[in-house]
Amino acid sequence: MARPSGAHIEVARGLLARSCERSSAEETRPGDPVAATRVYEALSSALAPILGGSGFRAIFARSVKLTAADYPLLGTIPTPVAPAPQADPVLTHVLDSLAKLEPDTASELAANIYASFYSLMTKMIGEALVEQIVRGAFPTIGESALEGRD
């Protein structure tokens, strides 16, 4: 699979930024595990009815594996478990990895993981449907974050 486009990376950055805005008292940066978890949960809630929980976790795991080719610091990616575990082992692995990184590197890694996810989803179900789902999960995302994709 080709790397995600710059536009997909911008969408992912927008999702992470919006998840930071939903923060309460603590300051959250796009590479924080809290922000990455919020994006995961919002996308999972929006996509699990379409893909099923196991399907969502499998696509997320594939996104992480594709990203790991450029970010070896992710190490060995665990295999997703079916049926639904208490916690997605791939997400747990990603969150642990993000927590160990400098904020800018963590932000870049998180954006690339979600850009890969977005890219995979658009190839599977189409750009228009993915946009509609993302807007439902992130109502404040705005047009600018979803414009100009390849």
Coordinates of C-alpha atoms in Angstrom, one line a residue:
M1 CA 0.0 0.0 0.0
A2 CA 1.2 3.5 -0.8
R3 CA 1.9 5.8 2.1
P4 CA -1.0 8.1 3.1
S5 CA -1.2 11.3 1.2
G6 CA -0.3 14.6 2.7
A7 CA -4.0 15.4 2.7
H8 CA -4.8 12.3 4.8
I9 CA -2.1 13.3 7.2
E10 CA -3.7 16.7 7.6
V11 CA -7.1 15.1 8.2
A12 CA -5.5 12.9 10.9
R13 CA -3.8 16.0 12.5
G14 CA -7.2 17.7 12.5
L15 CA -8.8 14.7 14.3
L16 CA -6.1 14.7 16.9
A17 CA -6.3 18.5 17.4
R18 CA -10.1 18.3 17.8
S19 CA -9.6 15.5 20.4
C20 CA -7.3 17.9 22.3
E21 CA -10.0 20.6 22.3
R22 CA -12.4 18.2 24.1
S23 CA -9.9 18.0 26.9
S24 CA -11.0 19.1 30.3
A25 CA -8.6 20.7 32.8
E26 CA -5.3 19.1 31.5
E27 CA -3.4 20.3 28.5
T28 CA -3.5 17.7 25.8
R29 CA -1.2 17.6 22.7
P30 CA -2.0 15.7 19.5
G31 CA 0.6 13.0 20.4
D32 CA -0.6 12.4 23.9
P33 CA -2.1 9.0 24.5
V34 CA -5.3 10.7 25.7
A35 CA -5.7 12.4 22.3
A36 CA -4.9 9.1 20.4
T37 CA -7.4 7.3 22.6
R38 CA -10.2 9.8 22.0
V39 CA -9.7 9.6 18.2
Y40 CA -9.7 5.8 18.4
E41 CA -12.9 5.7 20.5
A42 CA -14.7 8.2 18.3
L43 CA -13.8 6.3 15.1
S44 CA -14.6 3.0 16.7
S45 CA -18.1 4.2 17.8
A46 CA -18.7 5.6 14.3
L47 CA -17.3 2.6 12.3
A48 CA -18.1 -0.4 14.4
P49 CA -21.7 -0.5 13.3
I50 CA -20.5 -0.7 9.7
L51 CA -17.4 -2.9 10.1
G52 CA -18.0 -4.7 13.4
G53 CA -15.7 -4.3 16.3
S54 CA -13.3 -7.0 15.1
G55 CA -13.2 -5.4 11.6
F56 CA -12.5 -2.0 13.1
R57 CA -9.7 -3.4 15.3
A58 CA -8.2 -5.3 12.3
I59 CA -8.1 -2.2 10.1
F60 CA -6.6 -0.2 13.0
A61 CA -4.0 -3.0 13.5
R62 CA -3.2 -2.9 9.7
S63 CA -2.7 0.9 9.9
V64 CA -0.3 0.6 12.8
K65 CA 1.6 -2.2 11.0
L66 CA 1.9 -0.1 7.8
T67 CA 3.1 2.9 9.9
A68 CA 5.6 0.8 11.7
A69 CA 7.5 0.3 8.4
D70 CA 8.5 3.9 8.7
Y71 CA 8.6 4.1 12.5
P72 CA 10.5 1.1 13.8
L73 CA 10.2 2.5 17.3
L74 CA 6.8 0.9 17.4
G75 CA 8.5 -2.5 17.6
T76 CA 6.5 -5.7 17.2
I77 CA 2.8 -5.0 16.8
P78 CA 0.5 -7.5 18.7
T79 CA -2.1 -9.4 16.9
P80 CA -5.7 -8.1 17.5
V81 CA -7.8 -10.5 19.5
A82 CA -11.3 -11.6 18.5
P83 CA -13.9 -11.5 20.1
A84 CA -13.6 -8.1 21.5
P85 CA -11.1 -8.0 24.4
Q86 CA -11.4 -5.6 27.3
A87 CA -8.8 -3.4 25.7
D88 CA -7.4 -3.5 22.1
P89 CA -3.8 -4.8 22.5
V90 CA -2.7 -2.9 19.4
L91 CA -4.1 0.4 20.8
T92 CA -2.5 -0.4 24.2
H93 CA 0.8 -0.9 22.4
V94 CA 0.5 2.3 20.4
L95 CA -0.4 4.3 23.6
D96 CA 2.6 2.8 25.4
S97 CA 4.9 3.8 22.5
L98 CA 3.5 7.3 22.3
A99 CA 4.0 7.8 26.0
K100 CA 7.7 7.1 25.6
L101 CA 8.3 9.6 22.9
E102 CA 9.1 13.3 22.7
P103 CA 5.8 15.3 22.1
D104 CA 6.6 16.3 18.5
T105 CA 7.6 12.7 17.6
A106 CA 4.6 11.3 19.3
S107 CA 2.3 13.8 17.4
E108 CA 3.9 12.8 14.1
L109 CA 3.5 9.1 14.8
A110 CA -0.1 9.4 15.9
A111 CA -0.9 11.5 12.8
N112 CA 0.7 8.9 10.5
I113 CA -1.2 6.0 12.2
Y114 CA -4.6 7.8 11.7
A115 CA -3.6 8.9 8.2
S116 CA -3.0 5.3 7.3
F117 CA -6.3 4.3 8.9
Y118 CA -8.1 7.1 6.9
S119 CA -6.4 6.1 3.7
L120 CA -7.3 2.4 4.2
M121 CA -10.9 3.3 4.9
T122 CA -11.2 5.5 1.9
K123 CA -9.9 2.7 -0.3
M124 CA -12.4 0.3 1.2
I125 CA -15.6 2.3 1.4
G126 CA -14.9 5.5 -0.5
E127 CA -13.9 9.0 0.3
A128 CA -17.5 10.4 0.5
L129 CA -18.7 7.9 3.0
V130 CA -15.5 8.2 5.2
E131 CA -15.9 12.0 5.2
Q132 CA -19.6 11.6 6.3
I133 CA -18.5 9.2 9.1
V134 CA -15.7 11.4 10.2
R135 CA -18.0 14.4 10.3
G136 CA -20.4 12.4 12.5
A137 CA -17.7 11.4 14.9
F138 CA -16.0 14.9 14.9
P139 CA -18.7 17.5 14.2
T140 CA -16.3 20.4 14.6
I141 CA -13.8 19.0 12.1
G142 CA -14.8 21.6 9.5
E143 CA -14.5 21.7 5.8
S144 CA -10.9 22.9 5.7
A145 CA -9.6 19.7 7.4
L146 CA -11.4 17.5 4.8
E147 CA -10.7 19.6 1.7
G148 CA -7.9 19.0 -0.9
R149 CA -7.3 15.3 -0.4
D150 CA -5.7 13.4 -3.2

